[in-house]
Structure formats: structure tokens, C-alpha cells
PDB file of C-alpha atoms in Angstrom:
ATOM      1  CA  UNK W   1     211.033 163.085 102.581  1.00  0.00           C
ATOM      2  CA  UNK W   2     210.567 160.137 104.860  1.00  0.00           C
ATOM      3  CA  UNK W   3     207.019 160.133 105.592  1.00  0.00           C
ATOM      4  CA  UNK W   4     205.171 160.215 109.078  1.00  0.00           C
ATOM      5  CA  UNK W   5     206.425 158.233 111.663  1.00  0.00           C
ATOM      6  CA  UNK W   6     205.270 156.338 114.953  1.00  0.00           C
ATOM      7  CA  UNK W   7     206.903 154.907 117.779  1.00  0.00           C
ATOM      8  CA  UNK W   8     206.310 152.450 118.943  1.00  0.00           C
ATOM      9  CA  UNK W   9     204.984 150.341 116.467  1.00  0.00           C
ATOM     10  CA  UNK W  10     203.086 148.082 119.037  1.00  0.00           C
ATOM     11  CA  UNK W  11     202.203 148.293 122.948  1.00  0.00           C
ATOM     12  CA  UNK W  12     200.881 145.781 125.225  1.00  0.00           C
ATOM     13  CA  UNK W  13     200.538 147.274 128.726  1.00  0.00           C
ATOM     14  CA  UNK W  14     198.127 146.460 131.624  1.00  0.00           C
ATOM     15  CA  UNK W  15     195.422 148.357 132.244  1.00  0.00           C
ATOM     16  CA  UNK W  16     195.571 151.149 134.917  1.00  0.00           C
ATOM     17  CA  UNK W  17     199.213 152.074 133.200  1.00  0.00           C
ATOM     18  CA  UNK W  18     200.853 155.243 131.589  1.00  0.00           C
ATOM     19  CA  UNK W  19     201.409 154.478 127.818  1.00  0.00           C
ATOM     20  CA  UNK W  20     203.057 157.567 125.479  1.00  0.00           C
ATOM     21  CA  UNK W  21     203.361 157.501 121.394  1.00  0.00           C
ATOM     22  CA  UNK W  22     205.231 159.816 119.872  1.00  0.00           C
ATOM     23  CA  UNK W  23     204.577 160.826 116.004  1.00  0.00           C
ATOM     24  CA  UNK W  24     207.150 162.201 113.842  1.00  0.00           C
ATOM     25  CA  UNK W  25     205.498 164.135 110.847  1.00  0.00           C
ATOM     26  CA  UNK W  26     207.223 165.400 107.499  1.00  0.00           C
ATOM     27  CA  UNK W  27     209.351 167.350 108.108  1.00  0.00           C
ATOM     28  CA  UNK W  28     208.311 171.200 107.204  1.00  0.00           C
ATOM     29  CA  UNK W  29     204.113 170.280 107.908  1.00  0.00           C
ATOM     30  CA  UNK W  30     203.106 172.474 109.876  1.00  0.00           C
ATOM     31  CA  UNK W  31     199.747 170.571 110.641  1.00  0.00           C
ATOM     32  CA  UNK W  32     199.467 167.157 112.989  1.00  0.00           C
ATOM     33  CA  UNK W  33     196.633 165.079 113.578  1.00  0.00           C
ATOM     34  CA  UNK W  34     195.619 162.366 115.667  1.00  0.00           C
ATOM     35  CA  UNK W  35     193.151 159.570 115.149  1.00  0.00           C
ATOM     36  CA  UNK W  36     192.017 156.443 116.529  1.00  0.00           C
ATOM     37  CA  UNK W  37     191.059 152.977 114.578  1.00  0.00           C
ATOM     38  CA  UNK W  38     189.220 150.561 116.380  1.00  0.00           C
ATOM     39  CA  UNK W  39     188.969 147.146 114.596  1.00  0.00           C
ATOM     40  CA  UNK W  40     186.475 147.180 111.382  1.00  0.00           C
ATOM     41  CA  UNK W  41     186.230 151.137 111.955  1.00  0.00           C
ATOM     42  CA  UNK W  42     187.226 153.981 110.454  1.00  0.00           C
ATOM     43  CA  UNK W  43     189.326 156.392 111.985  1.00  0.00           C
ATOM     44  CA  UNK W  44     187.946 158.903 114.247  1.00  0.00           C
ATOM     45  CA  UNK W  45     189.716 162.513 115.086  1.00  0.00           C
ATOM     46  CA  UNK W  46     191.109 163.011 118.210  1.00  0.00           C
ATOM     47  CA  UNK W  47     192.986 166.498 118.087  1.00  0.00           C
ATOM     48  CA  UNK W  48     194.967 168.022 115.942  1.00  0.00           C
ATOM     49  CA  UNK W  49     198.057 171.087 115.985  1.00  0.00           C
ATOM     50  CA  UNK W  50     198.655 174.009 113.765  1.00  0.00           C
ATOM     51  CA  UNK W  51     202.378 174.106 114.689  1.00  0.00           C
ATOM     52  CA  UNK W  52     202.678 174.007 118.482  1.00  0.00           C
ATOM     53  CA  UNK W  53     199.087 175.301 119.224  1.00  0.00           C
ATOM     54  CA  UNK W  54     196.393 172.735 119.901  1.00  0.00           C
ATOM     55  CA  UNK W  55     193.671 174.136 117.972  1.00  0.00           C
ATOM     56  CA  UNK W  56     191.032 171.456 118.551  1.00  0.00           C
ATOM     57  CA  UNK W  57     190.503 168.385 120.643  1.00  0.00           C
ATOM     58  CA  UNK W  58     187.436 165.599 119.827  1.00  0.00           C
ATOM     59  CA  UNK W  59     184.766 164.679 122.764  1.00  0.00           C
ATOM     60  CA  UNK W  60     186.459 161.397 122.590  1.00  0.00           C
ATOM     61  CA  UNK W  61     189.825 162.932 123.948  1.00  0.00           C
ATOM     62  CA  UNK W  62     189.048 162.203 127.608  1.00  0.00           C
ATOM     63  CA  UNK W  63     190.868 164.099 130.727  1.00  0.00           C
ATOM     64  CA  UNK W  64     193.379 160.577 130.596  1.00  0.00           C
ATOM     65  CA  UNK W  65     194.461 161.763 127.238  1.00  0.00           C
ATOM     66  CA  UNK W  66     196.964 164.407 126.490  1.00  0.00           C
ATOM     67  CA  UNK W  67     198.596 165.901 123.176  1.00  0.00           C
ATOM     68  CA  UNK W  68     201.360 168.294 123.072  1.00  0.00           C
ATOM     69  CA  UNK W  69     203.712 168.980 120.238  1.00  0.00           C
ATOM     70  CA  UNK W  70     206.090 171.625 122.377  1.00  0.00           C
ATOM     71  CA  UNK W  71     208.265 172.774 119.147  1.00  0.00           C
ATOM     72  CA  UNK W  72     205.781 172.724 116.457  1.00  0.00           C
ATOM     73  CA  UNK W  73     207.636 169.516 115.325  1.00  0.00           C
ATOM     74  CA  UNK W  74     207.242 166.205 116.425  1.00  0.00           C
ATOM     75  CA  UNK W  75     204.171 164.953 118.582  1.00  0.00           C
ATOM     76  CA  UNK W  76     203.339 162.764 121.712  1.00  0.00           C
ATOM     77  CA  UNK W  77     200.351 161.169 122.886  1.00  0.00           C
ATOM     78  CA  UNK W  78     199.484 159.937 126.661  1.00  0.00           C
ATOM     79  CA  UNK W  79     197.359 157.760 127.818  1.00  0.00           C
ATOM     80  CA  UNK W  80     196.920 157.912 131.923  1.00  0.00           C
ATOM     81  CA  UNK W  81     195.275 154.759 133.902  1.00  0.00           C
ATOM     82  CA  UNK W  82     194.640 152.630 130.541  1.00  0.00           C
ATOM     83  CA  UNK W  83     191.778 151.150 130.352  1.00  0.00           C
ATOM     84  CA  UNK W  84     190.691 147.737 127.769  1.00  0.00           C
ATOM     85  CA  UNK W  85     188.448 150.214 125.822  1.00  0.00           C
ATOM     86  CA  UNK W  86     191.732 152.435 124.942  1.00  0.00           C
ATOM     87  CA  UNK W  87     192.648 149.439 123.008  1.00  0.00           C
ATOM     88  CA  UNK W  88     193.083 150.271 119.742  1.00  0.00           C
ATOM     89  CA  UNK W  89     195.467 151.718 116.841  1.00  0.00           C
ATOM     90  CA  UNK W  90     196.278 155.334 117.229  1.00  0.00           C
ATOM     91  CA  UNK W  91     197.229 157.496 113.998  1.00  0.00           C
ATOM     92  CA  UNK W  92     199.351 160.152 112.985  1.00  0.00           C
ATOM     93  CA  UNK W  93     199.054 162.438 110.157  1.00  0.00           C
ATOM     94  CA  UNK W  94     200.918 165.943 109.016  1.00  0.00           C
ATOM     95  CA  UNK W  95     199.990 168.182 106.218  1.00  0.00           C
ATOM     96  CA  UNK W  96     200.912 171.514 104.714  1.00  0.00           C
ATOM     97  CA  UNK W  97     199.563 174.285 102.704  1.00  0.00           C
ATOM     98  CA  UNK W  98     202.132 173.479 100.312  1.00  0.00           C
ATOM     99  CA  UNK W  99     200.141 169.860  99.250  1.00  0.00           C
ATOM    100  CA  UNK W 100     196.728 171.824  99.582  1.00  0.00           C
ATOM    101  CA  UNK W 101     196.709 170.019 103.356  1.00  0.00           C
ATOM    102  CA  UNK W 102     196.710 166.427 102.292  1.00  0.00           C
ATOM    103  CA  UNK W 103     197.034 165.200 105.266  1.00  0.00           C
ATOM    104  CA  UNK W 104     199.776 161.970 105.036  1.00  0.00           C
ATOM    105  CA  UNK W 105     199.247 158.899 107.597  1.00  0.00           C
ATOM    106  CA  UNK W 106     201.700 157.322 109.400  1.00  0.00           C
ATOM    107  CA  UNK W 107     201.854 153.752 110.027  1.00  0.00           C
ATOM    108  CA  UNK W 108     200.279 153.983 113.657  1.00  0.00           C
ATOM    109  CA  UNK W 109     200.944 152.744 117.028  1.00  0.00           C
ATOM    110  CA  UNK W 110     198.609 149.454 117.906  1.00  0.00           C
ATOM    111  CA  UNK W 111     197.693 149.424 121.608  1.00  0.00           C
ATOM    112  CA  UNK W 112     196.764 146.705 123.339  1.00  0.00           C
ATOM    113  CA  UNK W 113     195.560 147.494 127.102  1.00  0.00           C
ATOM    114  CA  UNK W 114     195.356 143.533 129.000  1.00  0.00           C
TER     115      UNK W 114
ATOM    116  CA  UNK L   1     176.132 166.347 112.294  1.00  0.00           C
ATOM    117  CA  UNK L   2     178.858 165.511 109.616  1.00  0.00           C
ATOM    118  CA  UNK L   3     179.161 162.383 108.699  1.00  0.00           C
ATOM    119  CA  UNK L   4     179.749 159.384 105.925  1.00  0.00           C
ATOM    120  CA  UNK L   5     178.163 156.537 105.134  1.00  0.00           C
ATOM    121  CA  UNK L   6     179.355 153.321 103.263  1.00  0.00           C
ATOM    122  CA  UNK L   7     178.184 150.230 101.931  1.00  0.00           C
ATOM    123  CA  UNK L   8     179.487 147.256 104.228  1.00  0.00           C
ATOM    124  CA  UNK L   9     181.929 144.608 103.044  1.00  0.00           C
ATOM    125  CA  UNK L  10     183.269 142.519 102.542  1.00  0.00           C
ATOM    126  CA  UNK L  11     182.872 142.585  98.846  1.00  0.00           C
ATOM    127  CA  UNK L  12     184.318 139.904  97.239  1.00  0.00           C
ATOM    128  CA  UNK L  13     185.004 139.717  93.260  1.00  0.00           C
ATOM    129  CA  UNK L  14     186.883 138.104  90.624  1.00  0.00           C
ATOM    130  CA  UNK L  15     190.121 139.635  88.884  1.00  0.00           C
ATOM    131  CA  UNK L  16     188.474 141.866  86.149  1.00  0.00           C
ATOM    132  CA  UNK L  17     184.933 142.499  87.183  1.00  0.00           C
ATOM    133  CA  UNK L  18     183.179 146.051  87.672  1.00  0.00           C
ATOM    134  CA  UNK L  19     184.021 147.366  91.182  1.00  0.00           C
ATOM    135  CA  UNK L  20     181.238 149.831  92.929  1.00  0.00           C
ATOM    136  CA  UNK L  21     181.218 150.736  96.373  1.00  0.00           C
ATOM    137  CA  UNK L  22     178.644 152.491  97.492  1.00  0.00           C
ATOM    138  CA  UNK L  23     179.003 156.129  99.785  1.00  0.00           C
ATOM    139  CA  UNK L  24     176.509 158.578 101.112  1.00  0.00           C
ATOM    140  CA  UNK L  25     176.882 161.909 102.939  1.00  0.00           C
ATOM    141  CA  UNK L  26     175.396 164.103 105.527  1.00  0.00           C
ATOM    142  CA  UNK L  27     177.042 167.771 105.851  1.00  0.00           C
ATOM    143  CA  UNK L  28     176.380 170.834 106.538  1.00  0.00           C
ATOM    144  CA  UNK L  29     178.162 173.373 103.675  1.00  0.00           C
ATOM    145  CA  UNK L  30     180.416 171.869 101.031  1.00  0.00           C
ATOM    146  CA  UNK L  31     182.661 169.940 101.711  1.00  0.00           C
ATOM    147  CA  UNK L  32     185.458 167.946  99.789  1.00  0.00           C
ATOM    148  CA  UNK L  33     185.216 164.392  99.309  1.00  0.00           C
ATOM    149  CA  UNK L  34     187.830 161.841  99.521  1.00  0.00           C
ATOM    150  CA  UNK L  35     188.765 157.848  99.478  1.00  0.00           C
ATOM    151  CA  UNK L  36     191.536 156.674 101.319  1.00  0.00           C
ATOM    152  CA  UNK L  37     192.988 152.769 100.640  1.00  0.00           C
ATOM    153  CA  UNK L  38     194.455 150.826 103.146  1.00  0.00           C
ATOM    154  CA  UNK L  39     196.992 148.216 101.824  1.00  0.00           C
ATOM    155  CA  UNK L  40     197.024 145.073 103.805  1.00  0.00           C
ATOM    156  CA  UNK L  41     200.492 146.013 106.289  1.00  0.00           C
ATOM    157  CA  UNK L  42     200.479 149.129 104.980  1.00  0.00           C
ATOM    158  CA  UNK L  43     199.287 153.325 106.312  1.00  0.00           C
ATOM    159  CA  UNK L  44     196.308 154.967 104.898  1.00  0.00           C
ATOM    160  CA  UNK L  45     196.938 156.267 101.469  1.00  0.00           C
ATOM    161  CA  UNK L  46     195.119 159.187  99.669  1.00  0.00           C
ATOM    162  CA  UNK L  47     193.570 157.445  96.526  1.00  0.00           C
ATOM    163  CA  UNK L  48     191.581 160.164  94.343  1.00  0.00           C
ATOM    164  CA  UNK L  49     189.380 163.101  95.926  1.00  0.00           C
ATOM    165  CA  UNK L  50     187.008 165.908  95.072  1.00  0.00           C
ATOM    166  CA  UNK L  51     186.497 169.578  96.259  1.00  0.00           C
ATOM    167  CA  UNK L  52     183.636 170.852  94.406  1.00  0.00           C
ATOM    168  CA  UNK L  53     180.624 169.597  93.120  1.00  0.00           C
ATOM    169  CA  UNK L  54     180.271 167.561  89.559  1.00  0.00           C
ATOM    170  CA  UNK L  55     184.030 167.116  89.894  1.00  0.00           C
ATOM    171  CA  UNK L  56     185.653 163.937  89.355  1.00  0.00           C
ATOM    172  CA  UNK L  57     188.160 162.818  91.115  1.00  0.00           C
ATOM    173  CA  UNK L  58     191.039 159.892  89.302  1.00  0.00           C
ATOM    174  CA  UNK L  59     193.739 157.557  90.311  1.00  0.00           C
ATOM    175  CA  UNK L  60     195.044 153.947  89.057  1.00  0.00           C
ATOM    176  CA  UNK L  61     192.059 153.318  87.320  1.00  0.00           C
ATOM    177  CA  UNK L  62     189.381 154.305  89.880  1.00  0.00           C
ATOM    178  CA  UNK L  63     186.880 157.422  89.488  1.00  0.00           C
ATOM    179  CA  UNK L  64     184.427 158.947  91.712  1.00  0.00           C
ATOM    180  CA  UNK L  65     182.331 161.595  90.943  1.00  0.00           C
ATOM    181  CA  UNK L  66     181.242 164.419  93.490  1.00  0.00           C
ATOM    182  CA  UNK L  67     176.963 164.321  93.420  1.00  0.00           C
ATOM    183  CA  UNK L  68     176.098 167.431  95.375  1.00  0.00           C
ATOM    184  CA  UNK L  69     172.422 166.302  94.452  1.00  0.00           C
ATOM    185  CA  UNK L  70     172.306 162.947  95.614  1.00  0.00           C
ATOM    186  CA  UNK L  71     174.938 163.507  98.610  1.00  0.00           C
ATOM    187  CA  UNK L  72     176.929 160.607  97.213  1.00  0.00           C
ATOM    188  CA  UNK L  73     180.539 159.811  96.038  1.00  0.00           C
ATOM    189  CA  UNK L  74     180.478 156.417  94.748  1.00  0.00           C
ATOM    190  CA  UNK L  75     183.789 154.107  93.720  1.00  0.00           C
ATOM    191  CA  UNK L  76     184.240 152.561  90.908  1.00  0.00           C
ATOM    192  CA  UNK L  77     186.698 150.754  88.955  1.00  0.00           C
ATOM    193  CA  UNK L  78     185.830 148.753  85.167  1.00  0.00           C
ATOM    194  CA  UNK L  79     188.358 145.973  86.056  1.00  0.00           C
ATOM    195  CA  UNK L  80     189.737 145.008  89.195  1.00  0.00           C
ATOM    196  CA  UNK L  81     192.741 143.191  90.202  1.00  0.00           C
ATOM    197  CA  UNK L  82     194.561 140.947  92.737  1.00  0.00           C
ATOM    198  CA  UNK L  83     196.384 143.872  94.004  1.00  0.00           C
ATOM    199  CA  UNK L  84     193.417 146.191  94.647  1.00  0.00           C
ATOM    200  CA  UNK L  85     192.545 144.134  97.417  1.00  0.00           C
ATOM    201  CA  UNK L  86     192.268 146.382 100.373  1.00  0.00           C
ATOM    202  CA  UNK L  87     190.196 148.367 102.889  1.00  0.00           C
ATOM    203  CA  UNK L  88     188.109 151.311 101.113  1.00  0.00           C
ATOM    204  CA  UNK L  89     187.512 154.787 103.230  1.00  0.00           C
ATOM    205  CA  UNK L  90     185.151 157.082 101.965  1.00  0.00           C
ATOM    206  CA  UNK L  91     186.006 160.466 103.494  1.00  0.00           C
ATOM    207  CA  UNK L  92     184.771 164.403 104.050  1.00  0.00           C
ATOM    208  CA  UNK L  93     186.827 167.228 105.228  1.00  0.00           C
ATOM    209  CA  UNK L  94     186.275 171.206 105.871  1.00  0.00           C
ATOM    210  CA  UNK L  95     188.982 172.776 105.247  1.00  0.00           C
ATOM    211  CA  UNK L  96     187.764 175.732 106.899  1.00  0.00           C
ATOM    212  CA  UNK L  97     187.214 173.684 110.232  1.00  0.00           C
ATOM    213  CA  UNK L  98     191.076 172.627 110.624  1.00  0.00           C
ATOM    214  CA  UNK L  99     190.978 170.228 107.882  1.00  0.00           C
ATOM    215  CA  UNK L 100     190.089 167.464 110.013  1.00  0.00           C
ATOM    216  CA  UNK L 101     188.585 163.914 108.619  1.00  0.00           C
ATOM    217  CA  UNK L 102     185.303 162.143 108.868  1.00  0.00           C
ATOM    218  CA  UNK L 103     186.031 158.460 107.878  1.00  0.00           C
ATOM    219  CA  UNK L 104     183.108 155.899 106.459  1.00  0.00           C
ATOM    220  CA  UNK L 105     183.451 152.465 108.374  1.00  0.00           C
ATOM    221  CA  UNK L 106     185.224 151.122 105.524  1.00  0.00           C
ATOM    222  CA  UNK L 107     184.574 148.759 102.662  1.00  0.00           C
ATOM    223  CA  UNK L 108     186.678 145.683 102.516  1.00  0.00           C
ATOM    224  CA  UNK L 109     187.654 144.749  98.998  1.00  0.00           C
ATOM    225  CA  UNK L 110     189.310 140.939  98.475  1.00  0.00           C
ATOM    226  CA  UNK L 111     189.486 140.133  94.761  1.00  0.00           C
ATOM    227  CA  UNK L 112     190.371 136.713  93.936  1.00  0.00           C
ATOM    228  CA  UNK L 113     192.466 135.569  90.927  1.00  0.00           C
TER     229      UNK L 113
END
């Protein structure tokens, strides 16, 4: 068991660009969440997958941002025509009904939109 | 709506004092109660939680007990040290709603030697 993973680990990109993330979760968890941590926040939910269905997307998940997870496996995030406010550090999680859905964080993917 | 509420930080103590941190709830139904640590460098960890009322939730020395009559689900810890320094989430879930988090703003602990 490796853990969740995130790639990249860092972005700078100017603002009105395309950015993706991808999130690899443990392997077997059939649950994947994303969050996003603004500085001095807590995370806030942004969608989440029961295998490859999206089964609920946040307010905050505008029409720039899309989530798919096409195999029920690994994740990706995108961010269309970034904007400074997207700044910020986007989490992963995964979780099964085998931990009682503990949901394990990745390291996340820190975005910085110039 | 759901949501958590936590005392602000920074808190600052010295290696062995009595650690509190303070957290307050607003739900609707029952849910179950968490903290989460964040490690300076380091992902969100799953410290101790709580699914039911009057449980109380353990790990490394901290305890939190699950007040369904106060809405609350203070930290504590009887001595602190160096290496507890780190960012404190006080979180509530519904398992039956996807099992999604609701995160606290998050308590900054620094505990100096």
C-alpha cells in the first residue's frame, strides 16, 4: 500500500491557462474525493466518485472545473481559463468500506495561478 | 447548514503543559466527529474520531469526547511535546451523504521546548 498520490506536486501557470492534476488513490478504494485548501483554511469538498460515477459535485465546483475518474481508478482534475482566486492547494483522498471509509489524504497539488 | 467551528490559533505552549482546543458543531442528524493533524511537510492524517454520542475517541495521547448535548468535541492532551506541533482539524462527516468532510479552519499548535 503506497498511499494517495498527486501529480504534480506544484504548478505555477498564468492565469487564463488550462492546468490538470491527476490523483492516484489506494489501490482497491473504491471512493475519491477532492478538496481545496486555501491558506489558514480548512479544506472544503469539491466532488467526490463512487468508482467511476460522480456522485456529487460542491457549489464551489464552477463550469471551469471538471472531474472524471474514467476507470474507477485513478482521478484528474481541470481547471479551464485559471484565474488568481483558483490559487490554492487541491486534495486527494480515497477510502473503502473495508477501513469503515476513512478517507486517506494525499499530499496535494499547490497551485499557483500569476 | 453543516458545519464546524474551532477555536483560532495559534496556540502556543511549553513542552508538557495541558493542551485544549476548543470545537463546536452545527448539524442536522448525527453525525461522526473527527480531528485530522497536519504535520508541518506532511498530508492530512486521521488522528482519533467518534461516531456516536458519549464516545471517546484515542490516539498518541490525545482524547476527545463526542458531547451530543453541548454540540462539542473538544482536544485535549495532559502533556504536550515538541513533536505535536502541527495544524489541528476538527471534522464532521455523514456517512449516509457520501461520506464527505466538513473541516474547522484549523487550530495551529507550536509547542516550544
Amino acid at each position: 500500500d503506497t498511499g494517495v498520490s498527486q501529480n504534480p506536486r506544484h504548478k505555477i501557470t498564468k492565469r487564463g491557462q488550462n492546468v490538470t492534476f491527476r490523483c492516484d488513490p489506494i489501490s482497491e478504494h473504491n471512493r475519491l474525493y477532492w478538496y481545496r485548501q486555501t491558506l489558514g483554511q480548512g479544506p472544503e469538498f469539491l466532488t467526490y466518485f463512487q468508482n467511476e460515477a460522480q456522485l456529487e459535485k460542491s457549489r464551489l465546483l464552477s463550469d471551469r472545473f471538471s472531474a472524471e475518474r474514467p476507470k474507477g481508478s485513478f482521478s484528474t482534475l481541470e481547471i479551464q481559463r485559471t484565474e488568481q482566486g483558483d490559487s490554492a492547494m487541491y486534495l486527494c483522498a480515497s477510502s473503502s468500506s473495508r477501513t469503515s471509509y476513512e478517507q486517506y489524504f494525499g499530499p496535494g497539488t499547490r497551485l499557483t495561478v500569476t | 447548514g453543516n458545519s464546524v467551528t474551532q477555536m483560532e490559533g495559534p496556540v502556543t505552549l511549553s513542552e508538557e503543559a495541558f493542551l485544549t482546543i476548543n470545537c463546536t458543531y452545527t448539524a442536522t442528524g448525527y453525525p461522526s466527529l473527527f480531528w485530522y493533524v497536519q504535520y508541518p511537510g506532511e498530508g492530512l492524517q486521521l488522528l482519533l474520531k467518534a461516531t456516536k454520542a458519549d464516545d471517546k475517541g484515542s490516539n498518541k495521547g490525545f482524547e476527545a469526547t463526542y458531547r451530543k448535548e453541548t454540540t462539542s468535541f473538544h482536544l485535549e492532551k495532559g502533556s504536550v511535546q515538541v513533536s505535536d506541533s502541527a495544524v489541528y482539524f476538527c471534522v464532521l462527516n455523514f456517512y449516509n451523504q457520501g461520506g464527505k468532510l466538513i473541516f474547522g479552519q484549523g487550530t495551529e499548535l507550536s509547542v516550544k521546548p
